[in-house]
Amino acid sequence: MSASRPLIGISTYLERTRFGHWDVEAAVLYRGYLDCVVQAGGNPVMLPPVGAWNAETIAFLDGLVIAGGADIDPAAYGAQRDERTGEAHPARDEAEFALVGAALKLDLPLLGVCRGMQVLNVALGGTLHQHVEGHNPAPTVFEHTEIAVAHGTALHGILGDTTTVQCHHHQSLDRIADGLRVTARAPDGTAEAVELEGARFVVGVQSHPEQDIEDLRLFEALVDVSRRRA
């Protein structure tokens, strides 16, 4: 561990990828996550959805980000698949549920981004709405949404009363898992952030803070608490 630049693990995903002369399956991650962690003062560590992730194998980390991405298999929260739900990625689901469980066991600071917030909720026993309108305008297009943040929360200390975030999701939290508190909502009532009561730092946001390198507040908060833990 490095107290000056804490090690921040970031979950990745497997995709068919082209680079150079190659067209192969690879572990990939949008670079914005890496840049935000670095600019916030941390060192990023990419974690692929292969191998065995548990408290022992991630104990070298100082903090963790569960990245955004594909829909979670509804079987994970006991629901029938909606026709609008995307293809299942069981290896990624399993790996990220394991990462969340390990982080909670270690009291490791954790930031869940979009899908990552949904993974946190499902891992703790919550469920999802499989389709909502108004938060996913078009492929690669982000909806700018002003969210209201609850007072007396970690998120309020980071973002204040309100802030504008970039959203790109068609699913959202339905039944909130025990121990999680909704800390921000969109104008239509969609849960835009949660935090785990009693934890050192476990925050989920439905938006994509990695899209704005000029606003590092969430990543700086994660890195700061990770540094102090180290």
PDB file of C-alpha atoms in Angstrom, residues 3-156:
ATOM      1  CA  ALA A   3      -0.266   6.223   1.691  1.00  0.00           C
ATOM      2  CA  SER A   4       0.774   8.989  -0.722  1.00  0.00           C
ATOM      3  CA  ARG A   5      -0.919   7.477  -3.798  1.00  0.00           C
ATOM      4  CA  PRO A   6      -3.392   4.823  -2.664  1.00  0.00           C
ATOM      5  CA  LEU A   7      -4.077   1.853  -4.923  1.00  0.00           C
ATOM      6  CA  ILE A   8      -7.610   2.023  -6.307  1.00  0.00           C
ATOM      7  CA  GLY A   9      -8.925  -1.151  -7.936  1.00  0.00           C
ATOM      8  CA  ILE A  10     -11.384  -0.722 -10.820  1.00  0.00           C
ATOM      9  CA  SER A  11     -13.514  -3.558 -12.202  1.00  0.00           C
ATOM     10  CA  THR A  12     -13.228  -4.218 -15.927  1.00  0.00           C
ATOM     11  CA  TYR A  13     -15.183  -6.286 -18.443  1.00  0.00           C
ATOM     12  CA  LEU A  14     -14.485  -8.687 -21.307  1.00  0.00           C
ATOM     13  CA  GLU A  15     -15.225  -7.522 -24.847  1.00  0.00           C
ATOM     14  CA  ARG A  16     -14.197  -8.434 -28.367  1.00  0.00           C
ATOM     15  CA  THR A  17     -11.653  -5.721 -29.056  1.00  0.00           C
ATOM     16  CA  ARG A  18      -9.546  -4.585 -32.024  1.00  0.00           C
ATOM     17  CA  PHE A  19      -6.088  -3.077 -31.531  1.00  0.00           C
ATOM     18  CA  GLY A  20      -3.088  -3.144 -33.845  1.00  0.00           C
ATOM     19  CA  HIS A  21      -3.369  -6.309 -35.947  1.00  0.00           C
ATOM     20  CA  TRP A  22      -5.436  -8.087 -33.320  1.00  0.00           C
ATOM     21  CA  ASP A  23      -9.160  -8.803 -33.028  1.00  0.00           C
ATOM     22  CA  VAL A  24      -9.486 -10.690 -29.756  1.00  0.00           C
ATOM     23  CA  GLU A  25     -11.369 -10.854 -26.472  1.00  0.00           C
ATOM     24  CA  ALA A  26      -9.774  -8.475 -23.968  1.00  0.00           C
ATOM     25  CA  ALA A  27     -10.362  -6.972 -20.539  1.00  0.00           C
ATOM     26  CA  VAL A  28     -11.318  -3.356 -21.215  1.00  0.00           C
ATOM     27  CA  LEU A  29     -12.240  -0.185 -19.338  1.00  0.00           C
ATOM     28  CA  TYR A  30     -13.116   3.340 -20.405  1.00  0.00           C
ATOM     29  CA  ARG A  31      -9.981   5.432 -19.876  1.00  0.00           C
ATOM     30  CA  GLY A  32     -11.867   8.169 -18.008  1.00  0.00           C
ATOM     31  CA  TYR A  33     -11.866   5.998 -14.867  1.00  0.00           C
ATOM     32  CA  LEU A  34      -8.088   5.739 -14.979  1.00  0.00           C
ATOM     33  CA  ASP A  35      -7.563   9.449 -15.599  1.00  0.00           C
ATOM     34  CA  CYS A  36      -9.960  10.452 -12.816  1.00  0.00           C
ATOM     35  CA  VAL A  37      -8.234   8.205 -10.274  1.00  0.00           C
ATOM     36  CA  VAL A  38      -4.801   9.500 -11.275  1.00  0.00           C
ATOM     37  CA  GLN A  39      -5.870  13.163 -11.261  1.00  0.00           C
ATOM     38  CA  ALA A  40      -7.514  12.629  -7.856  1.00  0.00           C
ATOM     39  CA  GLY A  41      -4.201  11.375  -6.432  1.00  0.00           C
ATOM     40  CA  GLY A  42      -4.495   7.600  -6.673  1.00  0.00           C
ATOM     41  CA  ASN A  43      -2.931   4.800  -8.708  1.00  0.00           C
ATOM     42  CA  PRO A  44      -5.475   2.720 -10.662  1.00  0.00           C
ATOM     43  CA  VAL A  45      -5.369  -1.083 -10.734  1.00  0.00           C
ATOM     44  CA  MET A  46      -7.542  -2.838 -13.348  1.00  0.00           C
ATOM     45  CA  LEU A  47      -9.400  -5.919 -12.060  1.00  0.00           C
ATOM     46  CA  PRO A  48     -10.676  -8.334 -14.760  1.00  0.00           C
ATOM     47  CA  PRO A  49     -13.740 -10.577 -14.292  1.00  0.00           C
ATOM     48  CA  VAL A  50     -11.585 -13.715 -14.198  1.00  0.00           C
ATOM     49  CA  GLY A  51      -9.823 -15.445 -11.327  1.00  0.00           C
ATOM     50  CA  ALA A  52     -10.925 -15.570  -7.705  1.00  0.00           C
ATOM     51  CA  TRP A  53     -11.742 -12.260  -6.042  1.00  0.00           C
ATOM     52  CA  ASN A  54     -12.125 -12.331  -2.278  1.00  0.00           C
ATOM     53  CA  ALA A  55     -10.918 -10.481   0.806  1.00  0.00           C
ATOM     54  CA  GLU A  56      -7.478 -12.134   0.618  1.00  0.00           C
ATOM     55  CA  THR A  57      -6.867 -11.368  -3.059  1.00  0.00           C
ATOM     56  CA  ILE A  58      -7.852  -7.682  -2.865  1.00  0.00           C
ATOM     57  CA  ALA A  59      -6.340  -6.921   0.536  1.00  0.00           C
ATOM     58  CA  PHE A  60      -3.466  -5.080  -1.206  1.00  0.00           C
ATOM     59  CA  LEU A  61      -5.911  -2.402  -2.431  1.00  0.00           C
ATOM     60  CA  ASP A  62      -6.725   0.825  -0.593  1.00  0.00           C
ATOM     61  CA  GLY A  63     -10.016   1.516  -2.394  1.00  0.00           C
ATOM     62  CA  LEU A  64     -12.329   0.092  -5.055  1.00  0.00           C
ATOM     63  CA  VAL A  65     -14.463   1.321  -7.958  1.00  0.00           C
ATOM     64  CA  ILE A  66     -17.164  -0.877  -9.488  1.00  0.00           C
ATOM     65  CA  ALA A  67     -17.462   0.511 -13.003  1.00  0.00           C
ATOM     66  CA  GLY A  68     -20.514   1.081 -15.158  1.00  0.00           C
ATOM     67  CA  GLY A  69     -21.585  -1.175 -17.996  1.00  0.00           C
ATOM     68  CA  ALA A  70     -24.029  -3.884 -18.992  1.00  0.00           C
ATOM     69  CA  ASP A  71     -27.286  -4.879 -17.296  1.00  0.00           C
ATOM     70  CA  ILE A  72     -27.162  -7.316 -14.381  1.00  0.00           C
ATOM     71  CA  ASP A  73     -28.815 -10.685 -14.998  1.00  0.00           C
ATOM     72  CA  PRO A  74     -32.286 -10.329 -13.384  1.00  0.00           C
ATOM     73  CA  ALA A  75     -31.984 -13.893 -12.101  1.00  0.00           C
ATOM     74  CA  ALA A  76     -29.523 -12.445  -9.573  1.00  0.00           C
ATOM     75  CA  TYR A  77     -32.421 -10.669  -7.843  1.00  0.00           C
ATOM     76  CA  GLY A  78     -35.121 -13.274  -8.530  1.00  0.00           C
ATOM     77  CA  ALA A  79     -36.875 -11.525 -11.435  1.00  0.00           C
ATOM     78  CA  GLN A  80     -38.039 -12.637 -14.858  1.00  0.00           C
ATOM     79  CA  ARG A  81     -36.153 -11.039 -17.744  1.00  0.00           C
ATOM     80  CA  ASP A  82     -37.806  -8.010 -19.335  1.00  0.00           C
ATOM     81  CA  GLU A  83     -37.483  -8.017 -23.131  1.00  0.00           C
ATOM     82  CA  ARG A  84     -35.641  -4.690 -22.869  1.00  0.00           C
ATOM     83  CA  THR A  85     -32.971  -6.064 -20.517  1.00  0.00           C
ATOM     84  CA  GLY A  86     -29.595  -6.616 -22.152  1.00  0.00           C
ATOM     85  CA  GLU A  87     -27.620  -9.808 -22.612  1.00  0.00           C
ATOM     86  CA  ALA A  88     -26.405 -11.472 -19.433  1.00  0.00           C
ATOM     87  CA  HIS A  89     -22.711 -11.382 -18.517  1.00  0.00           C
ATOM     88  CA  PRO A  90     -22.532 -13.979 -15.724  1.00  0.00           C
ATOM     89  CA  ALA A  91     -18.751 -13.865 -15.307  1.00  0.00           C
ATOM     90  CA  ARG A  92     -18.808 -10.129 -14.745  1.00  0.00           C
ATOM     91  CA  ASP A  93     -21.803 -10.324 -12.409  1.00  0.00           C
ATOM     92  CA  GLU A  94     -20.127 -13.032 -10.326  1.00  0.00           C
ATOM     93  CA  ALA A  95     -16.801 -11.188 -10.180  1.00  0.00           C
ATOM     94  CA  GLU A  96     -18.325  -7.868  -9.146  1.00  0.00           C
ATOM     95  CA  PHE A  97     -20.605  -9.392  -6.525  1.00  0.00           C
ATOM     96  CA  ALA A  98     -17.471 -11.049  -5.105  1.00  0.00           C
ATOM     97  CA  LEU A  99     -15.547  -7.759  -5.193  1.00  0.00           C
ATOM     98  CA  VAL A 100     -18.335  -5.964  -3.327  1.00  0.00           C
ATOM     99  CA  GLY A 101     -18.520  -8.725  -0.711  1.00  0.00           C
ATOM    100  CA  ALA A 102     -14.752  -8.634  -0.227  1.00  0.00           C
ATOM    101  CA  ALA A 103     -14.677  -4.838   0.018  1.00  0.00           C
ATOM    102  CA  LEU A 104     -17.397  -4.846   2.677  1.00  0.00           C
ATOM    103  CA  LYS A 105     -15.574  -7.532   4.653  1.00  0.00           C
ATOM    104  CA  LEU A 106     -12.397  -5.415   4.586  1.00  0.00           C
ATOM    105  CA  ASP A 107     -14.226  -2.110   5.146  1.00  0.00           C
ATOM    106  CA  LEU A 108     -12.544  -0.997   1.916  1.00  0.00           C
ATOM    107  CA  PRO A 109     -13.705   2.400   0.575  1.00  0.00           C
ATOM    108  CA  LEU A 110     -15.953   1.714  -2.412  1.00  0.00           C
ATOM    109  CA  LEU A 111     -17.493   3.809  -5.175  1.00  0.00           C
ATOM    110  CA  GLY A 112     -20.125   2.172  -7.389  1.00  0.00           C
ATOM    111  CA  VAL A 113     -20.724   3.896 -10.738  1.00  0.00           C
ATOM    112  CA  CYS A 114     -24.053   3.365 -12.548  1.00  0.00           C
ATOM    113  CA  ARG A 115     -24.100  -0.430 -12.946  1.00  0.00           C
ATOM    114  CA  GLY A 116     -21.759  -0.418  -9.948  1.00  0.00           C
ATOM    115  CA  MET A 117     -24.459   1.145  -7.765  1.00  0.00           C
ATOM    116  CA  GLN A 118     -26.904  -1.484  -9.018  1.00  0.00           C
ATOM    117  CA  VAL A 119     -24.397  -4.258  -8.267  1.00  0.00           C
ATOM    118  CA  LEU A 120     -24.069  -2.919  -4.719  1.00  0.00           C
ATOM    119  CA  ASN A 121     -27.836  -2.905  -4.231  1.00  0.00           C
ATOM    120  CA  VAL A 122     -28.344  -6.411  -5.646  1.00  0.00           C
ATOM    121  CA  ALA A 123     -25.361  -7.822  -3.739  1.00  0.00           C
ATOM    122  CA  LEU A 124     -26.998  -6.641  -0.515  1.00  0.00           C
ATOM    123  CA  GLY A 125     -30.421  -8.096  -1.392  1.00  0.00           C
ATOM    124  CA  GLY A 126     -32.131  -5.288  -3.313  1.00  0.00           C
ATOM    125  CA  THR A 127     -33.819  -5.360  -6.729  1.00  0.00           C
ATOM    126  CA  LEU A 128     -33.913  -3.280  -9.909  1.00  0.00           C
ATOM    127  CA  HIS A 129     -36.408  -1.671 -12.235  1.00  0.00           C
ATOM    128  CA  GLN A 130     -35.470  -3.271 -15.535  1.00  0.00           C
ATOM    129  CA  HIS A 131     -36.470  -0.264 -17.620  1.00  0.00           C
ATOM    130  CA  VAL A 132     -36.985   3.440 -16.959  1.00  0.00           C
ATOM    131  CA  GLU A 133     -37.365   6.274 -19.441  1.00  0.00           C
ATOM    132  CA  GLY A 134     -35.595   9.605 -19.640  1.00  0.00           C
ATOM    133  CA  HIS A 135     -32.091   8.735 -18.446  1.00  0.00           C
ATOM    134  CA  ASN A 136     -30.613   7.209 -21.605  1.00  0.00           C
ATOM    135  CA  PRO A 137     -31.243   9.509 -24.602  1.00  0.00           C
ATOM    136  CA  ALA A 138     -29.305   7.496 -27.222  1.00  0.00           C
ATOM    137  CA  PRO A 139     -26.197   5.316 -27.510  1.00  0.00           C
ATOM    138  CA  THR A 140     -23.122   7.249 -26.281  1.00  0.00           C
ATOM    139  CA  VAL A 141     -25.323  10.262 -25.374  1.00  0.00           C
ATOM    140  CA  PHE A 142     -25.562  11.331 -21.711  1.00  0.00           C
ATOM    141  CA  GLU A 143     -28.571  13.006 -20.110  1.00  0.00           C
ATOM    142  CA  HIS A 144     -27.650  16.000 -17.929  1.00  0.00           C
ATOM    143  CA  THR A 145     -29.761  15.674 -14.788  1.00  0.00           C
ATOM    144  CA  GLU A 146     -29.894  17.903 -11.733  1.00  0.00           C
ATOM    145  CA  ILE A 147     -30.089  15.823  -8.574  1.00  0.00           C
ATOM    146  CA  ALA A 148     -31.095  16.819  -5.053  1.00  0.00           C
ATOM    147  CA  VAL A 149     -28.785  15.510  -2.324  1.00  0.00           C
ATOM    148  CA  ALA A 150     -29.981  14.626   1.169  1.00  0.00           C
ATOM    149  CA  HIS A 151     -28.530  16.590   4.083  1.00  0.00           C
ATOM    150  CA  GLY A 152     -26.481  14.767   6.697  1.00  0.00           C
ATOM    151  CA  THR A 153     -24.979  12.332   4.184  1.00  0.00           C
ATOM    152  CA  ALA A 154     -21.446  11.712   2.974  1.00  0.00           C
ATOM    153  CA  LEU A 155     -22.579  12.688  -0.522  1.00  0.00           C
ATOM    154  CA  HIS A 156     -23.888  16.043   0.696  1.00  0.00           C
TER     155      HIS A 156
END
